[in-house]
Amino acid sequence: MTTTAARPVAALLALGAVAYSAWVLEVVLVTGLDPVRTYVSELSAADQPFGGLFRGTDLAAGLLVLAGALLGLVTTARRPWALIGWGGLAFFGAATAADSLLPLSCAPTADPQCAARESGGLVPATHTAHAVSSTLAMTGALVGLVALTVAARRYRWWPPLARAGPVLVGLELAATGWTLAAVAAFEAGGGNWALGAGQRLQVLLVAGWLATLAYAVARQSPEREGRRTRRGTR
């Protein structure tokens, strides 16, 4: 990746990280949702006062990350872990954009009537579609996080990501485990397990990793000719 290509890749990823963190505006906006107990995506539900705002930032985040990942994919040296990682990030961006276009109709963790309608299959099909797109987005994010962190270390690229990436990936996997356990408990009627806090930590770590990648790419980009990848490629 040349310096000319690195700058737009870094800018797109950095802007994507900022947009993906827009949920922190709930600190100053009166959303009526408990951040410890509710899904982040409930901020974007059709019946929420700031739903349009959060759907817009999710769409922007997805498109920005998708563009940055595709540009990174075509300008970075062809190495297996890099191809997998940029592909995972592109998938994450596309699924996040789709997620924003498939909002929940209501907030099931905050509204018992909404939860009852959802359990009875009386909500729009977008609830199921949203669950699928959210799962695909996080799967793509995890693939991107792990693969590009491995690429940074194995190919000796992007020193800031090589140093911080393993810690961020470990924390992300722990937060994902927390979130999945909390969702399972909630759906089984076993309590909430601070679902909202776990999911907010999960998405915050993704944004932090994206910002770290953007910084690392801006500082040092592996050349397509492979001048910086000849060592440590086994």
PDB file of C-alpha atoms in Angstrom:
ATOM      1  CA  MET A   1       0.000   0.000   0.000  1.00  0.00           C
ATOM      2  CA  THR A   2       1.516   3.303  -1.056  1.00  0.00           C
ATOM      3  CA  THR A   3       1.313   6.445   1.036  1.00  0.00           C
ATOM      4  CA  THR A   4      -1.145   7.874  -1.476  1.00  0.00           C
ATOM      5  CA  ALA A   5      -3.496   4.939  -0.917  1.00  0.00           C
ATOM      6  CA  ALA A   6      -2.875   4.728   2.827  1.00  0.00           C
ATOM      7  CA  ARG A   7      -4.245   8.185   3.569  1.00  0.00           C
ATOM      8  CA  PRO A   8      -7.768   7.647   2.196  1.00  0.00           C
ATOM      9  CA  VAL A   9      -7.923   4.155   3.725  1.00  0.00           C
ATOM     10  CA  ALA A  10      -6.977   5.569   7.121  1.00  0.00           C
ATOM     11  CA  ALA A  11      -9.421   8.473   6.770  1.00  0.00           C
ATOM     12  CA  LEU A  12     -12.340   6.236   5.793  1.00  0.00           C
ATOM     13  CA  LEU A  13     -11.685   3.816   8.641  1.00  0.00           C
ATOM     14  CA  ALA A  14     -11.271   6.623  11.182  1.00  0.00           C
ATOM     15  CA  LEU A  15     -14.517   8.275  10.122  1.00  0.00           C
ATOM     16  CA  GLY A  16     -16.211   4.884  10.199  1.00  0.00           C
ATOM     17  CA  ALA A  17     -15.001   4.356  13.774  1.00  0.00           C
ATOM     18  CA  VAL A  18     -16.410   7.724  14.809  1.00  0.00           C
ATOM     19  CA  ALA A  19     -19.781   7.057  13.167  1.00  0.00           C
ATOM     20  CA  TYR A  20     -19.911   3.572  14.690  1.00  0.00           C
ATOM     21  CA  SER A  21     -19.481   5.209  18.115  1.00  0.00           C
ATOM     22  CA  ALA A  22     -22.437   7.579  17.679  1.00  0.00           C
ATOM     23  CA  TRP A  23     -24.426   5.627  20.274  1.00  0.00           C
ATOM     24  CA  VAL A  24     -22.426   7.457  22.972  1.00  0.00           C
ATOM     25  CA  LEU A  25     -24.685  10.435  22.235  1.00  0.00           C
ATOM     26  CA  GLU A  26     -27.209   8.689  24.487  1.00  0.00           C
ATOM     27  CA  VAL A  27     -25.201  10.219  27.335  1.00  0.00           C
ATOM     28  CA  VAL A  28     -26.539  13.661  26.422  1.00  0.00           C
ATOM     29  CA  LEU A  29     -29.766  12.757  24.605  1.00  0.00           C
ATOM     30  CA  VAL A  30     -32.903  11.770  26.474  1.00  0.00           C
ATOM     31  CA  THR A  31     -33.552   8.403  24.855  1.00  0.00           C
ATOM     32  CA  GLY A  32     -35.576   6.810  27.652  1.00  0.00           C
ATOM     33  CA  LEU A  33     -33.534   3.593  27.270  1.00  0.00           C
ATOM     34  CA  ASP A  34     -31.329   2.121  30.004  1.00  0.00           C
ATOM     35  CA  PRO A  35     -27.825   1.670  28.523  1.00  0.00           C
ATOM     36  CA  VAL A  36     -27.068  -1.148  30.956  1.00  0.00           C
ATOM     37  CA  ARG A  37     -30.046  -3.278  29.942  1.00  0.00           C
ATOM     38  CA  THR A  38     -31.037  -2.426  26.346  1.00  0.00           C
ATOM     39  CA  TYR A  39     -29.630  -3.374  22.949  1.00  0.00           C
ATOM     40  CA  VAL A  40     -27.631  -0.660  21.190  1.00  0.00           C
ATOM     41  CA  SER A  41     -29.821  -1.236  18.119  1.00  0.00           C
ATOM     42  CA  GLU A  42     -32.913  -0.287  20.119  1.00  0.00           C
ATOM     43  CA  LEU A  43     -31.727   3.314  19.895  1.00  0.00           C
ATOM     44  CA  SER A  44     -32.479   3.008  16.159  1.00  0.00           C
ATOM     45  CA  ALA A  45     -35.910   1.409  16.545  1.00  0.00           C
ATOM     46  CA  ALA A  46     -38.683   2.930  14.470  1.00  0.00           C
ATOM     47  CA  ASP A  47     -40.622   4.093  17.529  1.00  0.00           C
ATOM     48  CA  GLN A  48     -37.669   5.787  19.255  1.00  0.00           C
ATOM     49  CA  PRO A  49     -37.321   9.596  19.276  1.00  0.00           C
ATOM     50  CA  PHE A  50     -33.782   9.593  17.862  1.00  0.00           C
ATOM     51  CA  GLY A  51     -34.166   6.490  15.728  1.00  0.00           C
ATOM     52  CA  GLY A  52     -33.535   8.348  12.480  1.00  0.00           C
ATOM     53  CA  LEU A  53     -30.321   9.865  13.806  1.00  0.00           C
ATOM     54  CA  PHE A  54     -28.868   6.539  14.911  1.00  0.00           C
ATOM     55  CA  ARG A  55     -29.961   4.742  11.749  1.00  0.00           C
ATOM     56  CA  GLY A  56     -28.205   7.427   9.744  1.00  0.00           C
ATOM     57  CA  THR A  57     -24.955   7.119  11.688  1.00  0.00           C
ATOM     58  CA  ASP A  58     -25.063   3.322  11.386  1.00  0.00           C
ATOM     59  CA  LEU A  59     -25.532   3.614   7.634  1.00  0.00           C
ATOM     60  CA  ALA A  60     -22.649   6.075   7.392  1.00  0.00           C
ATOM     61  CA  ALA A  61     -20.419   3.843   9.519  1.00  0.00           C
ATOM     62  CA  GLY A  62     -21.148   0.807   7.378  1.00  0.00           C
ATOM     63  CA  LEU A  63     -20.515   2.570   4.085  1.00  0.00           C
ATOM     64  CA  LEU A  64     -17.321   4.247   5.328  1.00  0.00           C
ATOM     65  CA  VAL A  65     -15.842   0.992   6.627  1.00  0.00           C
ATOM     66  CA  LEU A  66     -16.929  -0.842   3.470  1.00  0.00           C
ATOM     67  CA  ALA A  67     -15.190   1.736   1.267  1.00  0.00           C
ATOM     68  CA  GLY A  68     -12.043   1.756   3.407  1.00  0.00           C
ATOM     69  CA  ALA A  69     -11.858  -2.033   3.497  1.00  0.00           C
ATOM     70  CA  LEU A  70     -12.327  -2.415  -0.252  1.00  0.00           C
ATOM     71  CA  LEU A  71      -9.637   0.193  -0.912  1.00  0.00           C
ATOM     72  CA  GLY A  72      -7.353  -1.564   1.558  1.00  0.00           C
ATOM     73  CA  LEU A  73      -8.080  -4.893  -0.117  1.00  0.00           C
ATOM     74  CA  VAL A  74      -6.992  -3.714  -3.570  1.00  0.00           C
ATOM     75  CA  THR A  75      -3.949  -1.690  -2.449  1.00  0.00           C
ATOM     76  CA  THR A  76      -2.353  -3.916   0.219  1.00  0.00           C
ATOM     77  CA  ALA A  77       0.192  -6.594  -0.691  1.00  0.00           C
ATOM     78  CA  ARG A  78      -1.515  -9.910  -1.434  1.00  0.00           C
ATOM     79  CA  ARG A  79      -1.009 -11.934   1.714  1.00  0.00           C
ATOM     80  CA  PRO A  80      -3.554 -14.515   2.949  1.00  0.00           C
ATOM     81  CA  TRP A  81      -4.250 -12.986   6.350  1.00  0.00           C
ATOM     82  CA  ALA A  82      -4.563  -9.531   4.822  1.00  0.00           C
ATOM     83  CA  LEU A  83      -7.044 -10.712   2.193  1.00  0.00           C
ATOM     84  CA  ILE A  84      -9.150 -12.463   4.839  1.00  0.00           C
ATOM     85  CA  GLY A  85      -9.010  -9.463   7.146  1.00  0.00           C
ATOM     86  CA  TRP A  86      -9.935  -6.795   4.617  1.00  0.00           C
ATOM     87  CA  GLY A  87     -12.664  -9.099   3.293  1.00  0.00           C
ATOM     88  CA  GLY A  88     -14.054  -9.524   6.809  1.00  0.00           C
ATOM     89  CA  LEU A  89     -14.075  -5.772   7.354  1.00  0.00           C
ATOM     90  CA  ALA A  90     -15.813  -5.194   4.022  1.00  0.00           C
ATOM     91  CA  PHE A  91     -18.451  -7.765   5.002  1.00  0.00           C
ATOM     92  CA  PHE A  92     -18.849  -6.038   8.366  1.00  0.00           C
ATOM     93  CA  GLY A  93     -19.369  -2.678   6.658  1.00  0.00           C
ATOM     94  CA  ALA A  94     -21.933  -4.023   4.203  1.00  0.00           C
ATOM     95  CA  ALA A  95     -23.872  -5.860   6.920  1.00  0.00           C
ATOM     96  CA  THR A  96     -23.817  -2.798   9.189  1.00  0.00           C
ATOM     97  CA  ALA A  97     -25.245  -0.662   6.380  1.00  0.00           C
ATOM     98  CA  ALA A  98     -27.939  -3.291   5.779  1.00  0.00           C
ATOM     99  CA  ASP A  99     -28.629  -3.393   9.518  1.00  0.00           C
ATOM    100  CA  SER A 100     -29.461   0.313   9.503  1.00  0.00           C
ATOM    101  CA  LEU A 101     -32.084  -0.272   6.802  1.00  0.00           C
ATOM    102  CA  LEU A 102     -33.752  -3.063   8.789  1.00  0.00           C
ATOM    103  CA  PRO A 103     -34.669  -1.368  12.073  1.00  0.00           C
ATOM    104  CA  LEU A 104     -36.619  -2.881  14.935  1.00  0.00           C
ATOM    105  CA  SER A 105     -40.180  -1.591  15.183  1.00  0.00           C
ATOM    106  CA  CYS A 106     -39.932  -1.248  18.984  1.00  0.00           C
ATOM    107  CA  ALA A 107     -37.575  -1.875  21.903  1.00  0.00           C
ATOM    108  CA  PRO A 108     -38.153  -5.389  23.303  1.00  0.00           C
ATOM    109  CA  THR A 109     -35.819  -5.125  26.306  1.00  0.00           C
ATOM    110  CA  ALA A 110     -37.457  -1.883  27.454  1.00  0.00           C
ATOM    111  CA  ASP A 111     -41.086  -2.452  26.426  1.00  0.00           C
ATOM    112  CA  PRO A 112     -42.824  -5.592  27.788  1.00  0.00           C
ATOM    113  CA  GLN A 113     -45.588  -5.290  25.183  1.00  0.00           C
ATOM    114  CA  CYS A 114     -42.990  -5.208  22.411  1.00  0.00           C
ATOM    115  CA  ALA A 115     -41.274  -8.255  23.918  1.00  0.00           C
ATOM    116  CA  ALA A 116     -44.602 -10.101  24.072  1.00  0.00           C
ATOM    117  CA  ARG A 117     -45.394  -9.266  20.440  1.00  0.00           C
ATOM    118  CA  GLU A 118     -41.918 -10.380  19.409  1.00  0.00           C
ATOM    119  CA  SER A 119     -42.284 -13.681  21.279  1.00  0.00           C
ATOM    120  CA  GLY A 120     -45.658 -14.207  19.610  1.00  0.00           C
ATOM    121  CA  GLY A 121     -44.353 -13.470  16.135  1.00  0.00           C
ATOM    122  CA  LEU A 122     -46.488 -10.345  15.869  1.00  0.00           C
ATOM    123  CA  VAL A 123     -43.731  -7.920  14.916  1.00  0.00           C
ATOM    124  CA  PRO A 124     -42.574  -7.040  11.379  1.00  0.00           C
ATOM    125  CA  ALA A 125     -40.163  -9.358   9.597  1.00  0.00           C
ATOM    126  CA  THR A 126     -37.492  -6.697  10.018  1.00  0.00           C
ATOM    127  CA  HIS A 127     -36.950  -7.962  13.582  1.00  0.00           C
ATOM    128  CA  THR A 128     -35.706 -11.303  12.271  1.00  0.00           C
ATOM    129  CA  ALA A 129     -33.830  -9.673   9.403  1.00  0.00           C
ATOM    130  CA  HIS A 130     -32.197  -7.248  11.826  1.00  0.00           C
ATOM    131  CA  ALA A 131     -31.052 -10.100  14.060  1.00  0.00           C
ATOM    132  CA  VAL A 132     -29.508 -11.845  11.053  1.00  0.00           C
ATOM    133  CA  SER A 133     -27.760  -8.725   9.713  1.00  0.00           C
ATOM    134  CA  SER A 134     -26.448  -7.848  13.199  1.00  0.00           C
ATOM    135  CA  THR A 135     -25.028 -11.344  13.610  1.00  0.00           C
ATOM    136  CA  LEU A 136     -23.403 -11.215  10.179  1.00  0.00           C
ATOM    137  CA  ALA A 137     -21.945  -7.770  10.903  1.00  0.00           C
ATOM    138  CA  MET A 138     -20.318  -8.868  14.144  1.00  0.00           C
ATOM    139  CA  THR A 139     -19.045 -12.061  12.524  1.00  0.00           C
ATOM    140  CA  GLY A 140     -17.391  -9.993   9.800  1.00  0.00           C
ATOM    141  CA  ALA A 141     -15.942  -7.641  12.398  1.00  0.00           C
ATOM    142  CA  LEU A 142     -14.425 -10.515  14.385  1.00  0.00           C
ATOM    143  CA  VAL A 143     -12.915 -12.036  11.246  1.00  0.00           C
ATOM    144  CA  GLY A 144     -11.432  -8.665  10.308  1.00  0.00           C
ATOM    145  CA  LEU A 145     -10.093  -7.957  13.805  1.00  0.00           C
ATOM    146  CA  VAL A 146      -8.412 -11.326  14.174  1.00  0.00           C
ATOM    147  CA  ALA A 147      -7.054 -11.658  10.632  1.00  0.00           C
ATOM    148  CA  LEU A 148      -5.618  -8.147  10.271  1.00  0.00           C
ATOM    149  CA  THR A 149      -4.096  -8.332  13.748  1.00  0.00           C
ATOM    150  CA  VAL A 150      -2.424 -11.597  12.735  1.00  0.00           C
ATOM    151  CA  ALA A 151      -1.305  -9.949   9.472  1.00  0.00           C
ATOM    152  CA  ALA A 152       0.202  -7.007  11.348  1.00  0.00           C
ATOM    153  CA  ARG A 153       2.267  -9.346  13.527  1.00  0.00           C
ATOM    154  CA  ARG A 154       3.147 -12.044  11.003  1.00  0.00           C
ATOM    155  CA  TYR A 155       4.095  -9.730   8.144  1.00  0.00           C
ATOM    156  CA  ARG A 156       5.561  -7.015  10.401  1.00  0.00           C
ATOM    157  CA  TRP A 157       3.133  -4.391   9.195  1.00  0.00           C
ATOM    158  CA  TRP A 158       1.445  -1.567  11.112  1.00  0.00           C
ATOM    159  CA  PRO A 159       3.411  -1.624  14.422  1.00  0.00           C
ATOM    160  CA  PRO A 160       0.703   0.117  16.501  1.00  0.00           C
ATOM    161  CA  LEU A 161      -1.824  -2.570  15.516  1.00  0.00           C
ATOM    162  CA  ALA A 162       0.732  -5.340  16.049  1.00  0.00           C
ATOM    163  CA  ARG A 163       1.229  -4.102  19.618  1.00  0.00           C
ATOM    164  CA  ALA A 164      -2.325  -3.186  20.645  1.00  0.00           C
ATOM    165  CA  GLY A 165      -4.283  -5.564  18.422  1.00  0.00           C
ATOM    166  CA  PRO A 166      -3.952  -8.760  20.488  1.00  0.00           C
ATOM    167  CA  VAL A 167      -5.200  -7.001  23.634  1.00  0.00           C
ATOM    168  CA  LEU A 168      -8.140  -5.450  21.796  1.00  0.00           C
ATOM    169  CA  VAL A 169      -9.022  -8.767  20.150  1.00  0.00           C
ATOM    170  CA  GLY A 170      -8.913 -10.571  23.497  1.00  0.00           C
ATOM    171  CA  LEU A 171     -11.164  -7.989  25.105  1.00  0.00           C
ATOM    172  CA  GLU A 172     -13.505  -8.090  22.108  1.00  0.00           C
ATOM    173  CA  LEU A 173     -13.869 -11.867  22.338  1.00  0.00           C
ATOM    174  CA  ALA A 174     -14.619 -11.584  26.056  1.00  0.00           C
ATOM    175  CA  ALA A 175     -17.218  -8.856  25.445  1.00  0.00           C
ATOM    176  CA  THR A 176     -18.774 -10.930  22.674  1.00  0.00           C
ATOM    177  CA  GLY A 177     -19.034 -13.918  25.003  1.00  0.00           C
ATOM    178  CA  TRP A 178     -20.706 -11.725  27.630  1.00  0.00           C
ATOM    179  CA  THR A 179     -23.159 -10.354  25.079  1.00  0.00           C
ATOM    180  CA  LEU A 180     -24.077 -13.769  23.687  1.00  0.00           C
ATOM    181  CA  ALA A 181     -24.619 -15.190  27.179  1.00  0.00           C
ATOM    182  CA  ALA A 182     -26.778 -12.191  28.134  1.00  0.00           C
ATOM    183  CA  VAL A 183     -28.887 -12.494  24.975  1.00  0.00           C
ATOM    184  CA  ALA A 184     -29.406 -16.211  25.607  1.00  0.00           C
ATOM    185  CA  ALA A 185     -30.416 -15.537  29.219  1.00  0.00           C
ATOM    186  CA  PHE A 186     -32.833 -12.772  28.211  1.00  0.00           C
ATOM    187  CA  GLU A 187     -34.492 -14.853  25.502  1.00  0.00           C
ATOM    188  CA  ALA A 188     -34.825 -17.797  27.911  1.00  0.00           C
ATOM    189  CA  GLY A 189     -36.420 -15.589  30.559  1.00  0.00           C
ATOM    190  CA  GLY A 190     -33.403 -15.896  32.838  1.00  0.00           C
ATOM    191  CA  GLY A 191     -32.760 -12.216  33.407  1.00  0.00           C
ATOM    192  CA  ASN A 192     -30.895  -9.480  31.574  1.00  0.00           C
ATOM    193  CA  TRP A 193     -27.281  -9.977  32.696  1.00  0.00           C
ATOM    194  CA  ALA A 194     -26.477  -6.317  31.891  1.00  0.00           C
ATOM    195  CA  LEU A 195     -26.965  -7.087  28.208  1.00  0.00           C
ATOM    196  CA  GLY A 196     -26.695  -3.446  27.192  1.00  0.00           C
ATOM    197  CA  ALA A 197     -23.409  -2.902  28.975  1.00  0.00           C
ATOM    198  CA  GLY A 198     -21.894  -5.987  27.386  1.00  0.00           C
ATOM    199  CA  GLN A 199     -22.997  -5.045  23.894  1.00  0.00           C
ATOM    200  CA  ARG A 200     -21.860  -1.450  24.293  1.00  0.00           C
ATOM    201  CA  LEU A 201     -18.444  -2.675  25.360  1.00  0.00           C
ATOM    202  CA  GLN A 202     -18.445  -4.980  22.331  1.00  0.00           C
ATOM    203  CA  VAL A 203     -19.135  -2.214  19.798  1.00  0.00           C
ATOM    204  CA  LEU A 204     -16.846   0.243  21.597  1.00  0.00           C
ATOM    205  CA  LEU A 205     -13.943  -2.187  21.250  1.00  0.00           C
ATOM    206  CA  VAL A 206     -14.673  -2.659  17.536  1.00  0.00           C
ATOM    207  CA  ALA A 207     -14.571   1.114  17.093  1.00  0.00           C
ATOM    208  CA  GLY A 208     -11.357   1.332  19.109  1.00  0.00           C
ATOM    209  CA  TRP A 209      -9.756  -1.369  16.987  1.00  0.00           C
ATOM    210  CA  LEU A 210     -10.828   0.415  13.785  1.00  0.00           C
ATOM    211  CA  ALA A 211      -9.295   3.637  15.081  1.00  0.00           C
ATOM    212  CA  THR A 212      -6.069   1.789  15.921  1.00  0.00           C
ATOM    213  CA  LEU A 213      -5.953   0.279  12.440  1.00  0.00           C
ATOM    214  CA  ALA A 214      -6.559   3.690  10.864  1.00  0.00           C
ATOM    215  CA  TYR A 215      -3.730   5.210  12.905  1.00  0.00           C
ATOM    216  CA  ALA A 216      -1.408   2.321  12.062  1.00  0.00           C
ATOM    217  CA  VAL A 217      -2.170   2.490   8.335  1.00  0.00           C
ATOM    218  CA  ALA A 218      -1.617   6.253   8.313  1.00  0.00           C
ATOM    219  CA  ARG A 219       1.792   5.806   9.939  1.00  0.00           C
ATOM    220  CA  GLN A 220       3.122   2.859   7.991  1.00  0.00           C
ATOM    221  CA  SER A 221       1.699   1.087   4.964  1.00  0.00           C
ATOM    222  CA  PRO A 222       3.064  -2.169   3.519  1.00  0.00           C
ATOM    223  CA  GLU A 223       4.146  -1.663  -0.067  1.00  0.00           C
ATOM    224  CA  ARG A 224       2.532  -3.797  -2.766  1.00  0.00           C
ATOM    225  CA  GLU A 225       6.014  -4.806  -3.949  1.00  0.00           C
ATOM    226  CA  GLY A 226       6.497  -6.619  -0.672  1.00  0.00           C
ATOM    227  CA  ARG A 227       9.565  -4.703   0.487  1.00  0.00           C
ATOM    228  CA  ARG A 228       8.317  -4.864   4.068  1.00  0.00           C
ATOM    229  CA  THR A 229       6.897  -8.349   3.954  1.00  0.00           C
ATOM    230  CA  ARG A 230       9.859 -10.444   2.916  1.00  0.00           C
ATOM    231  CA  ARG A 231      10.611 -11.332   6.521  1.00  0.00           C
ATOM    232  CA  GLY A 232       8.197 -13.296   8.688  1.00  0.00           C
ATOM    233  CA  THR A 233       5.919 -14.500   5.890  1.00  0.00           C
ATOM    234  CA  ARG A 234       6.192 -18.185   6.745  1.00  0.00           C
TER     235      ARG A 234
END
